[in-house]
Amino acid sequence: MSQHAQPLDVEAIRADFPILQREFDGSRLVYLDNAATTQTPEPVVETIADYYRTTNANVHRGLHQLSQEASVAYEEAHDRVAEFVGASGGREEVVFTKNTTEAVNLVAYAWGLNELGPGDEVVLTEMEHHAALVTWQQIAKRTGADCHYVPITDEGRLDMDAAREMITDDTAMVSAVHVSNTLGTVNPVGELADIAHDHGAYMFVDAAQSVPNRPVDVEQLDADFLAFSGHKMGGPTGIGVLYGKRHLLEGMEPYLYGGDMILKVTFEDATWNELPWKFEAGTPVISQGIALAEACDYLDELGMANVERHEAALAEYAHDRLTSFDDVEVYGPPGDDRGGLVAFNLDGVHAPDLSSILNDSAVAIRAGDHCTQPLHDVLGTAASARASFYVYNTREEVDRLIEAIDDARQLFA
Ligand SMILES: Cc1ncc(COP(=O)(O)O)c(C=O)c1O
């Protein structure tokens, strides 16, 4: 399908997600917790079921037919995912992990533990998810490196003047979230990569909230590493992706040791398998990887530019409606310039309480710190409520959210 923005056929899309027909106490589910985990379309569910019905076997180990078929499907899934994010190196640049978190840890352990030392700096942003923030923070502690955090502006954007000052020749790694899972801010990660490279540093992009929701091309961004999760893009849980430039992955030590990641083993030593298997120790995420490739097909069929436009329109509508109330504080940039999510607080109602009340109307949102505690400290609140959208959400569902917030307002009046 063409990448020219066309409206999504939401009714047809919803038919692919039977879970959306669920009702709680007579109310149809309104699922607005997509930044945490999206629902899974029928073709992906079918792919998983079909794999177990027809092809299930261990990969790379058997010479029998099933194992060979499973191996081919699993290997080709890497190529499909590589194509989805524009990695021209194909499977050798795509490592399947458990999730985004494991992908960050892989780089932090396999690269960071060996390369970082006293005097080195890792530059992050104040809006990092704990997946990147805690990982780099702890690896920095172990290696004697320092972490610095690029501040956000009052509008919730990255302060790029500060970024230009903070990224120096001492910087070894810049790690930034592409789309903030709390603010909805879309960060100029390509520009950050250019600045990092000018100083001889590498660029890690946390794309957990961008690859599922907008066209992302790793080579256009010139990211050295980029990570995302299958369960946020219509794929199954239990699979994430680490993209890495081939020469960097080649130069890195393995992260986990064991079967399948080796070439030759003696009692004294071992050598490593080729990419990406060197980083996929043990029985890998076979059915999940094959299903993730199907999720890529599903999204490409919709057109990622269309997905982006659909979500942006819903986010803008939700933002406009929420900001029209004096008793609602909305976080992040203006409505027409954000990813498909809106975090907010209703005066006098704790976000978790709000979420419970919304749940009574079958409206599912997320409440808490969204794994961005330091960012919430900057925002001056312990928690927020967050509505996040995907390909099957509608304006009517945003209206249901607003009505349910009004119920909460009445209850606490
Ligand atoms: C921006 C961002 N980074 C990383 C993660 C971690 O993803 P996972 O839990 O799949 O590892 C999330 C998940 O919410 C996220 O939103």
Short mmCIF file of C-alpha atoms in Angstrom, two decimals, residues 53-244:
data_model
loop_
_atom_site.label_atom_id
_atom_site.label_comp_id
_atom_site.label_asym_id
_atom_site.label_seq_id
_atom_site.Cartn_x
_atom_site.Cartn_y
_atom_site.Cartn_z
CA ARG A 53 0.20 -26.44 14.51
CA THR A 54 2.50 -27.03 11.58
CA THR A 55 6.15 -26.07 12.06
CA ASN A 56 7.17 -26.13 15.74
CA ALA A 57 10.75 -27.37 16.27
CA ASN A 58 14.01 -26.05 17.59
CA VAL A 59 16.06 -23.98 15.17
CA HIS A 60 19.63 -24.41 13.94
CA ARG A 61 19.89 -27.80 15.63
CA GLY A 62 18.04 -30.37 13.62
CA LEU A 63 18.59 -31.74 10.18
CA HIS A 64 14.98 -32.89 10.01
CA GLN A 65 12.40 -31.13 7.88
CA LEU A 66 10.52 -29.37 10.67
CA SER A 67 13.67 -27.90 12.15
CA GLN A 68 14.79 -26.73 8.75
CA GLU A 69 11.45 -25.06 8.06
CA ALA A 70 11.41 -23.40 11.50
CA SER A 71 15.00 -22.22 11.00
CA VAL A 72 14.28 -20.67 7.61
CA ALA A 73 11.14 -18.92 8.89
CA TYR A 74 12.98 -17.65 11.96
CA GLU A 75 15.96 -16.39 9.97
CA GLU A 76 13.76 -14.75 7.36
CA ALA A 77 11.85 -13.00 10.15
CA HIS A 78 15.08 -11.12 10.93
CA ASP A 79 15.29 -9.97 7.29
CA ARG A 80 11.66 -8.82 7.37
CA VAL A 81 12.19 -6.82 10.55
CA ALA A 82 15.41 -5.35 9.12
CA GLU A 83 13.45 -4.22 6.05
CA PHE A 84 10.72 -2.72 8.25
CA VAL A 85 13.21 -0.32 9.85
CA GLY A 86 15.38 0.25 6.78
CA ALA A 87 18.43 -1.76 7.89
CA SER A 88 20.11 -2.58 4.59
CA GLY A 89 22.46 -5.07 6.27
CA GLY A 90 19.49 -7.44 6.76
CA ARG A 91 19.50 -10.11 9.43
CA GLU A 92 23.09 -9.45 10.50
CA GLU A 93 22.03 -6.10 11.94
CA VAL A 94 18.93 -7.34 13.75
CA VAL A 95 19.16 -9.21 17.05
CA PHE A 96 15.99 -10.62 18.57
CA THR A 97 15.81 -10.03 22.31
CA LYS A 98 13.07 -10.39 24.91
CA ASN A 99 12.04 -6.70 24.74
CA THR A 100 13.41 -3.16 24.45
CA THR A 101 14.79 -3.39 27.98
CA GLU A 102 16.91 -6.41 27.14
CA ALA A 103 18.12 -4.72 23.96
CA VAL A 104 19.45 -1.74 25.97
CA ASN A 105 21.02 -4.08 28.48
CA LEU A 106 22.68 -6.02 25.68
CA VAL A 107 24.48 -2.91 24.45
CA ALA A 108 25.20 -1.63 27.94
CA TYR A 109 26.79 -4.91 29.00
CA ALA A 110 28.38 -6.05 25.73
CA TRP A 111 29.67 -2.61 24.68
CA GLY A 112 29.46 -0.42 27.79
CA LEU A 113 31.19 -2.68 30.30
CA ASN A 114 34.15 -3.07 27.96
CA GLU A 115 34.35 0.41 26.48
CA LEU A 116 33.36 2.82 29.26
CA GLY A 117 35.71 4.00 31.98
CA PRO A 118 36.47 6.95 34.25
CA GLY A 119 36.28 10.22 32.31
CA ASP A 120 33.77 8.84 29.82
CA GLU A 121 30.30 10.32 29.70
CA VAL A 122 26.93 8.89 28.73
CA VAL A 123 24.46 11.61 27.75
CA LEU A 124 20.79 10.78 28.26
CA THR A 125 17.67 12.93 28.45
CA GLU A 126 15.45 13.81 31.39
CA MET A 127 12.61 12.02 29.62
CA GLU A 128 14.27 8.58 29.40
CA HIS A 129 12.29 5.48 30.27
CA HIS A 130 13.83 3.47 33.12
CA ALA A 131 14.79 0.83 30.53
CA ALA A 132 17.57 3.11 29.29
CA LEU A 133 18.02 5.39 32.29
CA VAL A 134 18.59 2.75 34.97
CA THR A 135 20.64 0.54 32.66
CA TRP A 136 23.13 3.24 31.63
CA GLN A 137 23.16 4.67 35.16
CA GLN A 138 24.16 1.33 36.64
CA ILE A 139 26.69 0.44 33.94
CA ALA A 140 28.21 3.90 34.42
CA LYS A 141 28.53 3.24 38.15
CA ARG A 142 30.28 -0.06 37.46
CA THR A 143 32.73 1.45 34.96
CA GLY A 144 33.39 4.82 36.60
CA ALA A 145 31.72 6.73 33.76
CA ASP A 146 29.32 9.63 34.37
CA CYS A 147 25.74 10.09 33.21
CA HIS A 148 24.36 13.49 32.21
CA TYR A 149 20.76 14.29 31.40
CA VAL A 150 19.70 16.80 28.75
CA PRO A 151 16.95 18.92 30.38
CA ILE A 152 13.50 19.53 28.99
CA THR A 153 12.00 22.94 28.27
CA ASP A 154 8.83 24.22 29.93
CA GLU A 155 6.93 22.92 26.92
CA GLY A 156 8.30 19.42 27.42
CA ARG A 157 10.72 19.45 24.50
CA LEU A 158 14.37 18.57 24.61
CA ASP A 159 16.59 21.60 25.22
CA MET A 160 18.78 21.21 22.15
CA ASP A 161 21.04 24.14 23.09
CA ALA A 162 21.85 22.30 26.29
CA ALA A 163 22.33 19.07 24.33
CA ARG A 164 24.90 20.77 22.08
CA GLU A 165 26.81 21.93 25.14
CA MET A 166 26.59 18.66 27.01
CA ILE A 167 27.72 16.37 24.19
CA THR A 168 31.51 16.78 24.08
CA ASP A 169 34.60 14.83 23.15
CA ASP A 170 34.25 13.08 26.53
CA THR A 171 30.90 11.67 25.47
CA ALA A 172 31.06 8.00 24.56
CA MET A 173 27.35 7.29 24.12
CA VAL A 174 24.23 9.40 23.61
CA SER A 175 21.07 7.50 24.46
CA ALA A 176 17.73 9.16 23.76
CA VAL A 177 14.12 8.16 23.57
CA HIS A 178 12.66 8.84 20.12
CA VAL A 179 9.07 9.49 21.27
CA SER A 180 8.59 10.07 24.99
CA ASN A 181 6.15 7.56 26.50
CA THR A 182 5.04 10.22 29.01
CA LEU A 183 5.23 13.59 27.23
CA GLY A 184 4.51 12.41 23.70
CA THR A 185 7.44 14.59 22.57
CA VAL A 186 9.05 13.55 19.31
CA ASN A 187 12.77 14.05 19.80
CA PRO A 188 15.16 15.03 16.98
CA VAL A 189 17.21 11.87 17.39
CA GLY A 190 18.75 12.22 13.91
CA GLU A 191 20.14 15.62 14.94
CA LEU A 192 21.38 14.15 18.23
CA ALA A 193 23.10 11.37 16.25
CA ASP A 194 24.89 13.98 14.12
CA ILE A 195 26.08 15.84 17.22
CA ALA A 196 27.18 12.57 18.85
CA HIS A 197 29.11 11.52 15.75
CA ASP A 198 30.82 14.92 15.49
CA HIS A 199 32.32 14.12 18.89
CA GLY A 200 33.16 10.50 18.14
CA ALA A 201 30.31 9.18 20.30
CA TYR A 202 27.71 6.56 19.45
CA MET A 203 23.95 7.06 19.30
CA PHE A 204 21.46 4.69 20.92
CA VAL A 205 17.79 5.32 20.09
CA ASP A 206 15.02 3.97 22.30
CA ALA A 207 12.39 3.54 19.61
CA ALA A 208 9.84 1.65 21.73
CA GLN A 209 7.26 4.39 21.08
CA SER A 210 8.25 5.26 17.52
CA VAL A 211 8.79 2.12 15.45
CA PRO A 212 5.22 0.91 16.21
CA ASN A 213 3.66 4.28 15.40
CA ARG A 214 5.46 6.09 12.57
CA PRO A 215 7.86 5.38 9.72
CA VAL A 216 11.35 4.88 11.16
CA ASP A 217 14.46 4.42 9.05
CA VAL A 218 17.54 3.55 11.08
CA GLU A 219 19.89 4.64 8.31
CA GLN A 220 18.18 7.98 7.79
CA LEU A 221 18.52 8.61 11.52
CA ASP A 222 22.10 7.30 11.39
CA ALA A 223 21.45 5.49 14.67
CA ASP A 224 24.26 3.21 15.78
CA PHE A 225 21.84 1.18 17.89
CA LEU A 226 18.05 1.26 18.06
CA ALA A 227 15.65 -0.82 20.13
CA PHE A 228 11.93 -1.60 20.16
CA SER A 229 9.40 -4.18 21.41
CA GLY A 230 7.06 -6.48 19.48
CA HIS A 231 4.19 -6.18 21.95
CA LYS A 232 3.77 -2.46 21.27
CA MET A 233 3.25 -2.99 17.52
CA GLY A 234 0.66 -5.73 17.25
CA GLY A 235 3.24 -8.45 17.80
CA PRO A 236 3.44 -10.89 20.69
CA THR A 237 5.03 -10.35 24.08
CA GLY A 238 8.45 -11.89 24.64
CA ILE A 239 10.19 -10.34 21.66
CA GLY A 240 12.17 -7.15 21.23
CA VAL A 241 14.64 -6.01 18.64
CA LEU A 242 18.11 -4.57 18.80
CA TYR A 243 19.26 -2.97 15.56
CA GLY A 244 23.00 -2.32 15.49
#
